[in-house]
XYZ file of C-alpha atoms in Angstrom:
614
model
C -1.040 38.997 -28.206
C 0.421 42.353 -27.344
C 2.807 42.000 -24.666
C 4.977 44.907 -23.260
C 8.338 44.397 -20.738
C 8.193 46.330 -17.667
C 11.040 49.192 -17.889
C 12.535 49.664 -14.742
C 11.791 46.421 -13.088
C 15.324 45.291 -12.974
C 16.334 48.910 -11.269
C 13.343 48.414 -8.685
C 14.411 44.314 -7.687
C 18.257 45.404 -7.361
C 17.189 48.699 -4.828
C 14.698 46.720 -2.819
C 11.296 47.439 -4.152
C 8.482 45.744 -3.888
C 7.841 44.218 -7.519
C 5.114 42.212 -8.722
C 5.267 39.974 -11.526
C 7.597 41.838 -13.948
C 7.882 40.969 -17.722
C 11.287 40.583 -18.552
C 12.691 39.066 -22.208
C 15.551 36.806 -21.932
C 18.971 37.862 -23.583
C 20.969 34.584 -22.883
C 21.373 31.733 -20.526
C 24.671 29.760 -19.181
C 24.293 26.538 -17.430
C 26.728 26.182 -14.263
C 28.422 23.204 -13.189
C 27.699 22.589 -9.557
C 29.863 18.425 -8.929
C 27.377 15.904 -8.421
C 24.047 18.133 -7.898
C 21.453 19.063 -10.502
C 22.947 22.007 -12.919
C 21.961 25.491 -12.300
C 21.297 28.246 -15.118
C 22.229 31.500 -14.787
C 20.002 33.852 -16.779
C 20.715 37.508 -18.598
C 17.520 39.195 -18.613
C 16.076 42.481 -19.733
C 13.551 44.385 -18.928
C 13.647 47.069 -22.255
C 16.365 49.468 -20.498
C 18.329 47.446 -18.080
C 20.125 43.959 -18.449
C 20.975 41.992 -15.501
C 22.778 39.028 -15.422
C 22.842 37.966 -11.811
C 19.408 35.960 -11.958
C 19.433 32.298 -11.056
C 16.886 29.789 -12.103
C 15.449 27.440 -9.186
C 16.317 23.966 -10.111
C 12.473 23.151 -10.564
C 12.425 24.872 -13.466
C 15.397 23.379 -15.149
C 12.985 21.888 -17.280
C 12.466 25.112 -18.977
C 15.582 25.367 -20.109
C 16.294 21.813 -21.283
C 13.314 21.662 -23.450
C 13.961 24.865 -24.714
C 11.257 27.153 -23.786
C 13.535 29.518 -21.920
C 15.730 30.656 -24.713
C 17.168 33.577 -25.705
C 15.097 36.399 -26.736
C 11.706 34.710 -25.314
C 9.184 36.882 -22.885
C 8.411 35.846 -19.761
C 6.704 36.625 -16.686
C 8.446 36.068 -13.227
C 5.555 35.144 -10.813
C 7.773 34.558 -7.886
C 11.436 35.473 -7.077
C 13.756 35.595 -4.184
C 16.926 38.096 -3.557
C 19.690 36.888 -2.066
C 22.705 38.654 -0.358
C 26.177 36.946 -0.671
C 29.370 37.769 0.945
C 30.614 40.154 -0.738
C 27.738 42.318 -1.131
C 26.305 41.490 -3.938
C 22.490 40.491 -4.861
C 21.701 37.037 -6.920
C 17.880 36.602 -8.003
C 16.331 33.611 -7.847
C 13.560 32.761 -9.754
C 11.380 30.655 -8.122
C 8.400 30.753 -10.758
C 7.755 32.252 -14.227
C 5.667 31.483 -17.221
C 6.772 31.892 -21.004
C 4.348 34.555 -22.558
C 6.189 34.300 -25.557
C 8.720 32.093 -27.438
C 11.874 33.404 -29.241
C 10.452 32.522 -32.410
C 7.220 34.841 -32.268
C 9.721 37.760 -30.996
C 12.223 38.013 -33.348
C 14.974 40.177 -31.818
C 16.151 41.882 -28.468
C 13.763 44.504 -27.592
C 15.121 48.319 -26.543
C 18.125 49.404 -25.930
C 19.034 47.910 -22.858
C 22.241 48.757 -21.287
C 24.038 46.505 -18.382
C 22.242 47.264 -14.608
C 24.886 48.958 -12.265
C 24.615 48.180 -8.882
C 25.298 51.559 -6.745
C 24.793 53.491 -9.525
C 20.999 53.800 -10.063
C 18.410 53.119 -12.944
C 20.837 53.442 -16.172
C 19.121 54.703 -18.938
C 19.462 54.063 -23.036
C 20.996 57.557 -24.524
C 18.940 60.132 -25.698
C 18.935 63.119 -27.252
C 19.332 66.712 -24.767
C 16.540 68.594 -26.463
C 14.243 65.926 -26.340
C 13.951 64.825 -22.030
C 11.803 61.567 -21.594
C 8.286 62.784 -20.823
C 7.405 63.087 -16.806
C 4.402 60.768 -17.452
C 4.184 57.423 -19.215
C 2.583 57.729 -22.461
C 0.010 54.862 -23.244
C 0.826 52.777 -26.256
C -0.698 49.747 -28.151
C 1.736 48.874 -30.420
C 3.704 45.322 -30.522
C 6.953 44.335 -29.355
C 9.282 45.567 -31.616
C 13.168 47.590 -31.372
C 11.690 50.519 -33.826
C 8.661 50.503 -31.376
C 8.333 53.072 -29.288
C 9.413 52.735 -25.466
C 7.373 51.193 -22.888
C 6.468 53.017 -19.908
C 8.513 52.937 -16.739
C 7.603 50.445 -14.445
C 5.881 51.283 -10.935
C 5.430 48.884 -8.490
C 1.953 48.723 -6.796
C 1.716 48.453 -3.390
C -0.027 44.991 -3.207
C 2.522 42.303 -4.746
C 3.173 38.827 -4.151
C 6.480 38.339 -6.145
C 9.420 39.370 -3.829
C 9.210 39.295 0.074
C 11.104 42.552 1.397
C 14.518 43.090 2.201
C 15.889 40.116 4.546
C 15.111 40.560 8.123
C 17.608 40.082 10.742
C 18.975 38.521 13.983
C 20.853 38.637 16.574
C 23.155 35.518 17.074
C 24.213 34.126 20.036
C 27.458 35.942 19.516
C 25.520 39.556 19.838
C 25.869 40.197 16.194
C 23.268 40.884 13.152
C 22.667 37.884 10.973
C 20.739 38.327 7.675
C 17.652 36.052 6.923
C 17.583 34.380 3.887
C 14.517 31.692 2.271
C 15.594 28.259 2.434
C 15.098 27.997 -1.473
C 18.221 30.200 -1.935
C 20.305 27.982 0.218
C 23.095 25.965 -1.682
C 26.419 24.312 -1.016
C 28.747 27.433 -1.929
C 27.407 29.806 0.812
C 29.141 29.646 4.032
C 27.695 31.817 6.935
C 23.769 31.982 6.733
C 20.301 32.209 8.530
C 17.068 30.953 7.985
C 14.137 30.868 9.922
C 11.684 27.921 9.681
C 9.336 25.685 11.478
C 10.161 22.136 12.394
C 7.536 19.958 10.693
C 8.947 16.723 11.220
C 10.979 14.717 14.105
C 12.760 11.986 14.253
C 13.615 9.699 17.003
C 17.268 9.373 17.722
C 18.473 6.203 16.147
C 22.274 4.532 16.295
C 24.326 2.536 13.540
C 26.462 0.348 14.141
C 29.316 -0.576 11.405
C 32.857 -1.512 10.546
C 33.541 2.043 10.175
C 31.893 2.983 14.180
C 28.867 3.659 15.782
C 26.976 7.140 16.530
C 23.641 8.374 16.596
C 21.652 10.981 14.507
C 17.967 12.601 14.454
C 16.550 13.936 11.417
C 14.144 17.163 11.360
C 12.131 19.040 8.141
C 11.960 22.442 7.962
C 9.607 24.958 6.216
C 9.560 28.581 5.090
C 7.321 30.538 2.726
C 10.041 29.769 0.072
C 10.178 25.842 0.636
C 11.093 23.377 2.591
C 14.748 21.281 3.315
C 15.514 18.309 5.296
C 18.074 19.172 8.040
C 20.337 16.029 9.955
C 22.327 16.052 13.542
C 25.213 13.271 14.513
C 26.691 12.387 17.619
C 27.178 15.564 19.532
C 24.923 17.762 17.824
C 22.370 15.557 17.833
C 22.940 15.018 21.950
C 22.724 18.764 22.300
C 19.195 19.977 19.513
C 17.128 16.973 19.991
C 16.239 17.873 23.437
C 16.095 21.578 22.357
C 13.988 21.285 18.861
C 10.130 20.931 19.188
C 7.950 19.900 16.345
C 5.973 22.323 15.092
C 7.616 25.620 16.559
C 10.018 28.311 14.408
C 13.441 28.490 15.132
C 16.177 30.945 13.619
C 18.989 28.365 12.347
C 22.668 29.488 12.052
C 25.161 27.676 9.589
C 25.619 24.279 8.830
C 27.060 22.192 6.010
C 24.502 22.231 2.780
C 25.618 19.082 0.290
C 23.116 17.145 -1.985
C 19.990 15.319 -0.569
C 19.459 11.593 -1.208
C 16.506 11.257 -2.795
C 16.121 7.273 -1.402
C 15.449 8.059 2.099
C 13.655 11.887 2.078
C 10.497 13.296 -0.071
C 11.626 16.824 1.292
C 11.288 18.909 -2.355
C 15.029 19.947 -2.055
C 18.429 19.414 -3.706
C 20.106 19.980 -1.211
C 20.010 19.047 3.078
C 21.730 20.360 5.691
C 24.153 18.913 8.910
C 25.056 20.472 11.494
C 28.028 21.329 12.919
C 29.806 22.457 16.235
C 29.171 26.085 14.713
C 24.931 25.459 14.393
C 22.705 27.823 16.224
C 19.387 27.396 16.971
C 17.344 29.984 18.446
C 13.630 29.985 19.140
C 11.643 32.477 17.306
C 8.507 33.956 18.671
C 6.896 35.868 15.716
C 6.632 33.769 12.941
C 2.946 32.684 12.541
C 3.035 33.195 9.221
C 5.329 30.368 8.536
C 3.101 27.897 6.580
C 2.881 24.283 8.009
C 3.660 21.027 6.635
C 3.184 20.661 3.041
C 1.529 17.908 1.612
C 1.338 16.681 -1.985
C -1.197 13.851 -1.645
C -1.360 11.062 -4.153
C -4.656 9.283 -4.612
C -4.899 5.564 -3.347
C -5.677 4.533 -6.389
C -2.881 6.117 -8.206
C -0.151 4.060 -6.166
C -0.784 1.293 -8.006
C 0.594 3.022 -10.830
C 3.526 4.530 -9.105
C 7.531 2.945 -9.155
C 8.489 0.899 -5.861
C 10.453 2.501 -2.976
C 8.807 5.967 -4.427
C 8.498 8.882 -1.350
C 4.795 9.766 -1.192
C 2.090 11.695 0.702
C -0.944 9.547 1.474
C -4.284 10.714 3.329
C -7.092 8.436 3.957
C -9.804 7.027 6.281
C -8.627 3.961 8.669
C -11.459 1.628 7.698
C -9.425 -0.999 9.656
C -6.661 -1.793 11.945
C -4.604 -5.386 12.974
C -3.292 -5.776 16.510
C 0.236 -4.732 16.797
C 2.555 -8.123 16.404
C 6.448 -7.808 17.282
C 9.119 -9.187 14.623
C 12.658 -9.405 15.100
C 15.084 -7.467 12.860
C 17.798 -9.601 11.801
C 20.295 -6.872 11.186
C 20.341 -6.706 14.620
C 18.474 -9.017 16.469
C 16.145 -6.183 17.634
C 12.458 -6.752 18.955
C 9.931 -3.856 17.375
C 6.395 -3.335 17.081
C 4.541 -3.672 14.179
C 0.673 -2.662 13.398
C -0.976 -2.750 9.637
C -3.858 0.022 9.333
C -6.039 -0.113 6.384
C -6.378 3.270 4.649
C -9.520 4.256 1.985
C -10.328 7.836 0.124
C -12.625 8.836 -2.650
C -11.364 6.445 -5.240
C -12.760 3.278 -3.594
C -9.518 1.891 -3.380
C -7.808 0.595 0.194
C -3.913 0.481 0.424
C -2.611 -1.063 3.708
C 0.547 1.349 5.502
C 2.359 -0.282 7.888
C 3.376 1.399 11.368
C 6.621 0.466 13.658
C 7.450 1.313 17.218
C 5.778 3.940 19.367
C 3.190 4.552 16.965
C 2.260 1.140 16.146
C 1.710 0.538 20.126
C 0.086 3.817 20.106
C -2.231 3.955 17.865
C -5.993 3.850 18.332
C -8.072 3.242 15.009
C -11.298 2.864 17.242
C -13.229 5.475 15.800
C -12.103 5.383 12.183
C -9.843 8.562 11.670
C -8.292 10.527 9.073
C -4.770 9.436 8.729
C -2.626 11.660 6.721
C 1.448 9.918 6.248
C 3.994 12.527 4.996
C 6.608 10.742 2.993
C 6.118 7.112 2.606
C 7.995 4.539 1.072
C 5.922 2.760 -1.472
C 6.263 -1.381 -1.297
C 5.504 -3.904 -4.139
C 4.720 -6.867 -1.410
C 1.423 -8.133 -2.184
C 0.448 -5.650 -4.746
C 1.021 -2.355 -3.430
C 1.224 -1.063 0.380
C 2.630 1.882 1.869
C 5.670 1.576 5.010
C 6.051 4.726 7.707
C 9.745 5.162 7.864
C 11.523 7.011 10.542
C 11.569 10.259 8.272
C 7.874 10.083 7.655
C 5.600 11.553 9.930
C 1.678 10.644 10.308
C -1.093 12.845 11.251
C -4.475 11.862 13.007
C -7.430 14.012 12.175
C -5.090 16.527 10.607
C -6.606 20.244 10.604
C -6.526 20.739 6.815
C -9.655 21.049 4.085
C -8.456 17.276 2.801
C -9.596 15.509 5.658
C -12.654 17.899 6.283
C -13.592 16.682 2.935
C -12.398 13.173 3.320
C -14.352 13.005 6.920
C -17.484 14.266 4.849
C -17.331 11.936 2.120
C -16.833 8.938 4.375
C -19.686 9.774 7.160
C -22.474 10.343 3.991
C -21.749 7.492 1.421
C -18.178 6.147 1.768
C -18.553 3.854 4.855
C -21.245 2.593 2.700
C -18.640 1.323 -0.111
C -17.342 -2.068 -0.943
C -13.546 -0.691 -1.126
C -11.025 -3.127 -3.246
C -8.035 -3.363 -1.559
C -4.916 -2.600 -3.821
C -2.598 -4.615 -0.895
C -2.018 -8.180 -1.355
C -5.636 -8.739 -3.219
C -3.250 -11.715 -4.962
C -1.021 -12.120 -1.673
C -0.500 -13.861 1.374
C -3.035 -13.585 4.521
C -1.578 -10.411 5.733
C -4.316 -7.995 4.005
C -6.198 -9.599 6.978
C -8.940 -6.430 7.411
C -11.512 -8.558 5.916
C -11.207 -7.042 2.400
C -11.972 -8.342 -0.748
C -15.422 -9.746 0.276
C -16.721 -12.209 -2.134
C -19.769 -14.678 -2.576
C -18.610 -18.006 -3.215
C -20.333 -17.575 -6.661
C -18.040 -14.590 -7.636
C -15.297 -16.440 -6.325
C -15.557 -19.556 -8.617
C -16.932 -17.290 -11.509
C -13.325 -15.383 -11.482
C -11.413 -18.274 -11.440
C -9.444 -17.344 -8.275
C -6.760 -19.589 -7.391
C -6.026 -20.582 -11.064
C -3.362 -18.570 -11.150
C 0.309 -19.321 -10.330
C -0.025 -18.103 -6.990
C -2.772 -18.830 -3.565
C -5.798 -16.330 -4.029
C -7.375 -14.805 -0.659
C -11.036 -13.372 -0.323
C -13.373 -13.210 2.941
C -16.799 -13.904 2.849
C -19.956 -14.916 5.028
C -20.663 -18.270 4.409
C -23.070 -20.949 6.732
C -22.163 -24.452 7.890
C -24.195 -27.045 6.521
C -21.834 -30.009 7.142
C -19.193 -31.464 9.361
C -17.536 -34.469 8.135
C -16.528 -35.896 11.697
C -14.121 -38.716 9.950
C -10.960 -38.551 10.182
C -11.314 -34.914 11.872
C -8.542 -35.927 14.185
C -5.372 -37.181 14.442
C -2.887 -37.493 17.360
C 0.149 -35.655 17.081
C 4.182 -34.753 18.490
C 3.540 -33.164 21.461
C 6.441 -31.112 20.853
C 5.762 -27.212 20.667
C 6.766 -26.540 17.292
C 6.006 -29.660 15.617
C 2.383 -30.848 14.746
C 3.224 -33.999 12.815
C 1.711 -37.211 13.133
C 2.953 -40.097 15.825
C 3.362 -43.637 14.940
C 1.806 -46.051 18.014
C 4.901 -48.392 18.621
C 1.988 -50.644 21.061
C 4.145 -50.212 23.639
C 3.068 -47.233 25.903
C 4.859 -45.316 23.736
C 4.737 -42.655 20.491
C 7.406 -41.787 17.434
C 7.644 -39.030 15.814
C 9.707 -39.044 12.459
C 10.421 -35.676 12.074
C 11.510 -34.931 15.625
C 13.369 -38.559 15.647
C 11.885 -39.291 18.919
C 9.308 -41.473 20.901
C 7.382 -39.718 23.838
C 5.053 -41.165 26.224
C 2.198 -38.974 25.337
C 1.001 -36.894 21.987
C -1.413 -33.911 21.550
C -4.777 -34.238 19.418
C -4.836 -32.146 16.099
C -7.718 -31.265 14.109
C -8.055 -31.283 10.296
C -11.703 -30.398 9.706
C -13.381 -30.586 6.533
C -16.182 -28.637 6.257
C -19.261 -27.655 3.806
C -20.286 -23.744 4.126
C -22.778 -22.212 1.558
C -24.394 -18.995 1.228
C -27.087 -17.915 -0.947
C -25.619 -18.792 -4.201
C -23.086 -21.485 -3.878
C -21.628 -23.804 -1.323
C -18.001 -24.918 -0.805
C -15.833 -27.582 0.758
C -13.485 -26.024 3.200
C -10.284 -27.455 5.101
C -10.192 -25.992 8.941
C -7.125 -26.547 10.799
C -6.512 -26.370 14.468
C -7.834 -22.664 16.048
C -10.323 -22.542 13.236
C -11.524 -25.936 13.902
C -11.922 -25.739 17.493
C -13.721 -22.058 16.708
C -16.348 -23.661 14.586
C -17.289 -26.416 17.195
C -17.006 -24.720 20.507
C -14.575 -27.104 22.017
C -10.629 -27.358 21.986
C -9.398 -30.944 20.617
C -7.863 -31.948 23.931
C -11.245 -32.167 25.335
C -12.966 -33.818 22.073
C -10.533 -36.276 21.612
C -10.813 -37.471 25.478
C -15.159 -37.057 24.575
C -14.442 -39.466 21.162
C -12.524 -41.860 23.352
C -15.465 -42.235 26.379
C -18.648 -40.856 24.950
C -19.188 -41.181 21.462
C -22.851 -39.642 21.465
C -21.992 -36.538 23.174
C -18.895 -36.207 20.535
C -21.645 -36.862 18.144
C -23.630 -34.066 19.559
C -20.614 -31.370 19.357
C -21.100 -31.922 15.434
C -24.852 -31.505 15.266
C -24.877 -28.555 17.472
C -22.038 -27.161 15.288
C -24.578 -26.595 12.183
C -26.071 -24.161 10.695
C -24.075 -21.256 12.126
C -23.201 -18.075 10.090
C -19.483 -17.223 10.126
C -17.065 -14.652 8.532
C -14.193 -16.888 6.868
C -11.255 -15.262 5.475
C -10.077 -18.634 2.416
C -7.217 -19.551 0.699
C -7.734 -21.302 -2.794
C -5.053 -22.508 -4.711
C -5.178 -25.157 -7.494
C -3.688 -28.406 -6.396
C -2.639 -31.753 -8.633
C -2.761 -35.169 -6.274
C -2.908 -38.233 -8.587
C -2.617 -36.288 -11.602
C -5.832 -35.161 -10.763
C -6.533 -31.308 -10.473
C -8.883 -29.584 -8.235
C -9.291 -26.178 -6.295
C -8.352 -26.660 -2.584
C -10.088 -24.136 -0.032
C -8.115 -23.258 3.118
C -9.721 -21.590 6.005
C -7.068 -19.027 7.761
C -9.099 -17.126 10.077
C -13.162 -17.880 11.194
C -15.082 -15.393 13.600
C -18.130 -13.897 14.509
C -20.103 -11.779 12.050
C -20.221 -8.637 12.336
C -23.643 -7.497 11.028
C -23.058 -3.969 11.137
C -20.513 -3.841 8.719
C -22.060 -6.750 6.624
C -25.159 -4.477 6.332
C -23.336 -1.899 5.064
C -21.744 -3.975 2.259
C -25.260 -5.251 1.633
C -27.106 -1.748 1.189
C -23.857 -0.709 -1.019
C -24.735 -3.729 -3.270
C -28.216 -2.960 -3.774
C -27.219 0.683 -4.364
C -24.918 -0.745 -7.501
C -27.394 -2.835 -8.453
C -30.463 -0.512 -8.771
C -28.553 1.864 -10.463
C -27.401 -1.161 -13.309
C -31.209 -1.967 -13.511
């Protein structure tokens, strides 16, 4: 492949030109030592008759350089680029994007003549003889890239290009002077005065600390230009005097501020560096900036976070196929109340991954009519397989305006809603994948051996009662509140309780109802305790344990009437050994009402599967 550098491109960046995608061969490159931050590369690059040594490569393609495909000599192609101003006048590329045409070992050599770029001083050009003036025209040529060669045409910019943005615009600060504009991708920790305009794309509520070093407050905020985006952070003070002042979602002009190196464990901002600010920030609103892009998402498939490390930053989209009722928990670290509220979240794969929402949004949130939830940066838990928690830095979309959920909504309203998802949350866990996922028959649920394994095994399913064994179904109880153990009758008016080390005058009937359900494959022995007990017969155990004491028939009659109804049971099974004897032990946790419109569904997906096996 014949590839040619483009003379003059070097000239056209430093003077302001507009300059799309130039082809430039790199002389040499010098790695800079920036403290505790990723390493920058400075770059000398040529484009056949100027070198120029003030170009910077953007820390996301360090890689380039560390696996050795930007070396000396090579050919590339610099798809995207920013100029920056500093201080003192000068201009600093920085190469946001580029692709390696060719490696230094299919070159051989520095190409041209190139002499050193002058800044001030205009396009320098490689001596040449007086009687023999560079043509006025370019001259077409085919041949290769070689020094004995002959030159390659100047470079002209077209008028459409994509590579480099103008010069920086400007603005007045609140002082009354000019302030340059610069991206946000050329910020970094050694520049002192700057300006950037951006849209706020995430905001945080104002949370305190409290510590053996003092208390304060601070609010987070995410900002995004054309060039990137950066994660920005006000304390005390500051954060008194923005929060009321930033909106989410509008452009601002933001004035100086203290740039030092993100921490990757608590932001999925794609920067290496964040800003604070100081008594010397400015913001100022800014009323012409549509342009400014919105929040940028890199989504990661449902299915893919069961592949992906624990406490890992990601962005999420997906149906809510479910919700749970918000609960409150208290937060030990500080003995703080907050809401909590599980949603259950499915897309294309067929997986479901439970996300977990806290505070305002948790009591907020209405999953009624099965949205599209997009979550921008969340942390990635390993409780119960894998689930997803909203942190105060993430920020969650409903029914986001984006092509994603268009196609998401699509997919779900002609065949998804149809699907039997698998959830990837706590399939092996505890009862908090609640939802009513991972349906089984009983069949499939002895046929895979669940509960076998070291730890309990949950599954839901919609099973009949076909006997109530009424023996023993009762017992009476400490009538304490938070102890359901069984009294000892002392025969004399009174009851002891060994746990609570007590005798009371009264006690409290508990159930402990065994139960047969079936469905159309299998049947299986159940264990109901209290709520689930008293669901299944209609009746709370106060009342049947005053009916078993007066009118035997009628407590009779609670059990017959109690057959032969069709339940949804969510069941615990875990192998237990009593008298070195081993057996599988089925718990009921949760019994309602079925709901047929969602058991249809799972029944016309099945037949789908199974025609197309047949």
């Amino acid at each position: 492949m014949s590839v040619r550098l483009s003379e003059g491109a070097i000239a056209a960046i430093m003077q302001g030109e507009n300059v799309s995608k130039p082809v430039l061969q790199v002389i040499n490159t010098r790695a800079i030592a920036t403290g505790n931050g990723p390493p920058r590369y400075r770059v000398l690059m040529s484009d056949g008759v100027n070198t120029l040594s003030s170009f910077m490569l953007a820390t996301q393609l360090n890689s380039l350089v560390e696996e050795e495909r930007l070396s000396a000599q090579c050919i590339c192609q610099v798809n995207r680029f920013i100029v920056n101003s500093l201080k003192d006048g000068r201009r600093v590329v920085i190469l946001m994007d580029l692709d390696v045409l060719k490696t230094a070992d299919k070159v051989g050599g520095n190409i041209g003549n190139p002499v050193p770029y002058n800044e001030g001083q205009g396009q320098q050009r490689s001596s040449a003889p007086a009687a023999n003036p560079a043509p006025s025209k370019p001259q077409q040529q085919n041949g290769s890239l070689s020094a004995a060669g002959p030159a390659a045409p100047k470079y002209h910019a077209p008028s459409n290009q994509f590579g480099k943005a103008s010069a920086p615009s400007s603005v007045k600060t609140p002082g009354g002077s000019q302030a340059k504009v610069v991206p946000i991708a050329s910020l970094n920790p050694y520049q002192s005065k700057w300006t950037i305009c951006a849209r706020v794309t995430q905001k945080g509520q104002i949370r305190t600390w409290s510590n053996s070093r003092g208390e304060g407050k601070l609010f987070s905020i995410e900002l995004v230009d054309e060039s990137g985006e950066i994660r920005a952070t006000a304390f005390n003070d500051q954060a008194d005097k923005f929060f009321p002042l930033i909106e989410l979602n509008k452009v601002y002009y933001f004035t100086k501020g203290n740039l030092k190196t993100a921490n990757k464990q608590y932001t999925a901002v794609k920067n290496d560096y964040e800003i604070t600010f100081t008594s010397e920030t400015s913001v100022v609103p800014c009323d012409d900036a549509q342009h400014l892009p919105s929040v940028q998402f890199e989504f990661v498939s449902i299915s893919d976070l069961e592949n992906t490390p624990k406490d890992s930053i990601v962005d999420v989209i997906g149906i809510c196929k479910s919700y749970e009722d918000v609960t409150k928990i208290t937060v030990k670290a500080n003995n703080r109340e907050v809401s909590k509220r599980n949603v259950h979240l499915m897309d294309t794969s067929g997986k479901l991954v439970t996300a977990t929402l806290w505070g305002n949004e948790a009591e907020q949130f209405d999953g009624s009519r099965q949205p599209v939830i997009a979550i921008k940066g969340a942390r990635v838990s390993d409780f119960g397989g894998r689930s997803l928690s909203v942190m105060s830095s993430s920020t969650v979309f409903i029914n986001p305006d984006s092509p994603e959920a268009f196609k998401l909504r699509g997919w779900f309203d002609t065949e998804g809603q149809l699907l039997e998802c698998a959830s990837i949350s706590d399939v092996r866990g505890g009862p908090a994948s609640g939802a009513n996922t991972n349906w089984k028959t009983l069949f499939e649920a002895k046929s895979e051996n669940l509960g076998q394994g070291d730890k309990a095994d949950y599954f839901s399913c919609v099973g009949t009662v076909v006997h109530l064994r009424k023996e023993n179904c009762m017992y009476q109880a400490c009538p304490s509140q938070d102890c359901n153990k069984k009294v000892i009758d002392q025969q004399n008016g009174l009851y002891r309780c060994e746990k609570c080390d007590r005798e009371f005058p009264n006690f409290k009937y508990r159930m402990m109802l065994l139960v047969t359900i079936a469905d159309c494959l299998e049947y299986q022995w159940v264990t109901c305790f209290q709520e689930s007990a008293e669901f299944i017969l209609g009746q709370n155990a106060a009342f049947l344990g005053e009916l078993k004491e007066k009118n035997e028939q009628a407590f009779e009659e609670v059990f017959q009437n109690a057959n032969f109804n069709t339940y949804e049971f969510r069941i615990r099974v875990k192998l237990e050994t009593y008298n070195d004897e081993s057996r599988i032990k089925a718990t009921a946790m949760d019994v309602k009402p079925v709901n047929y419109r969602e058991y249809s569904k799972r029944l016309i997906a099945s037949i789908r599967r199974n025609a197309q096996l047949g």
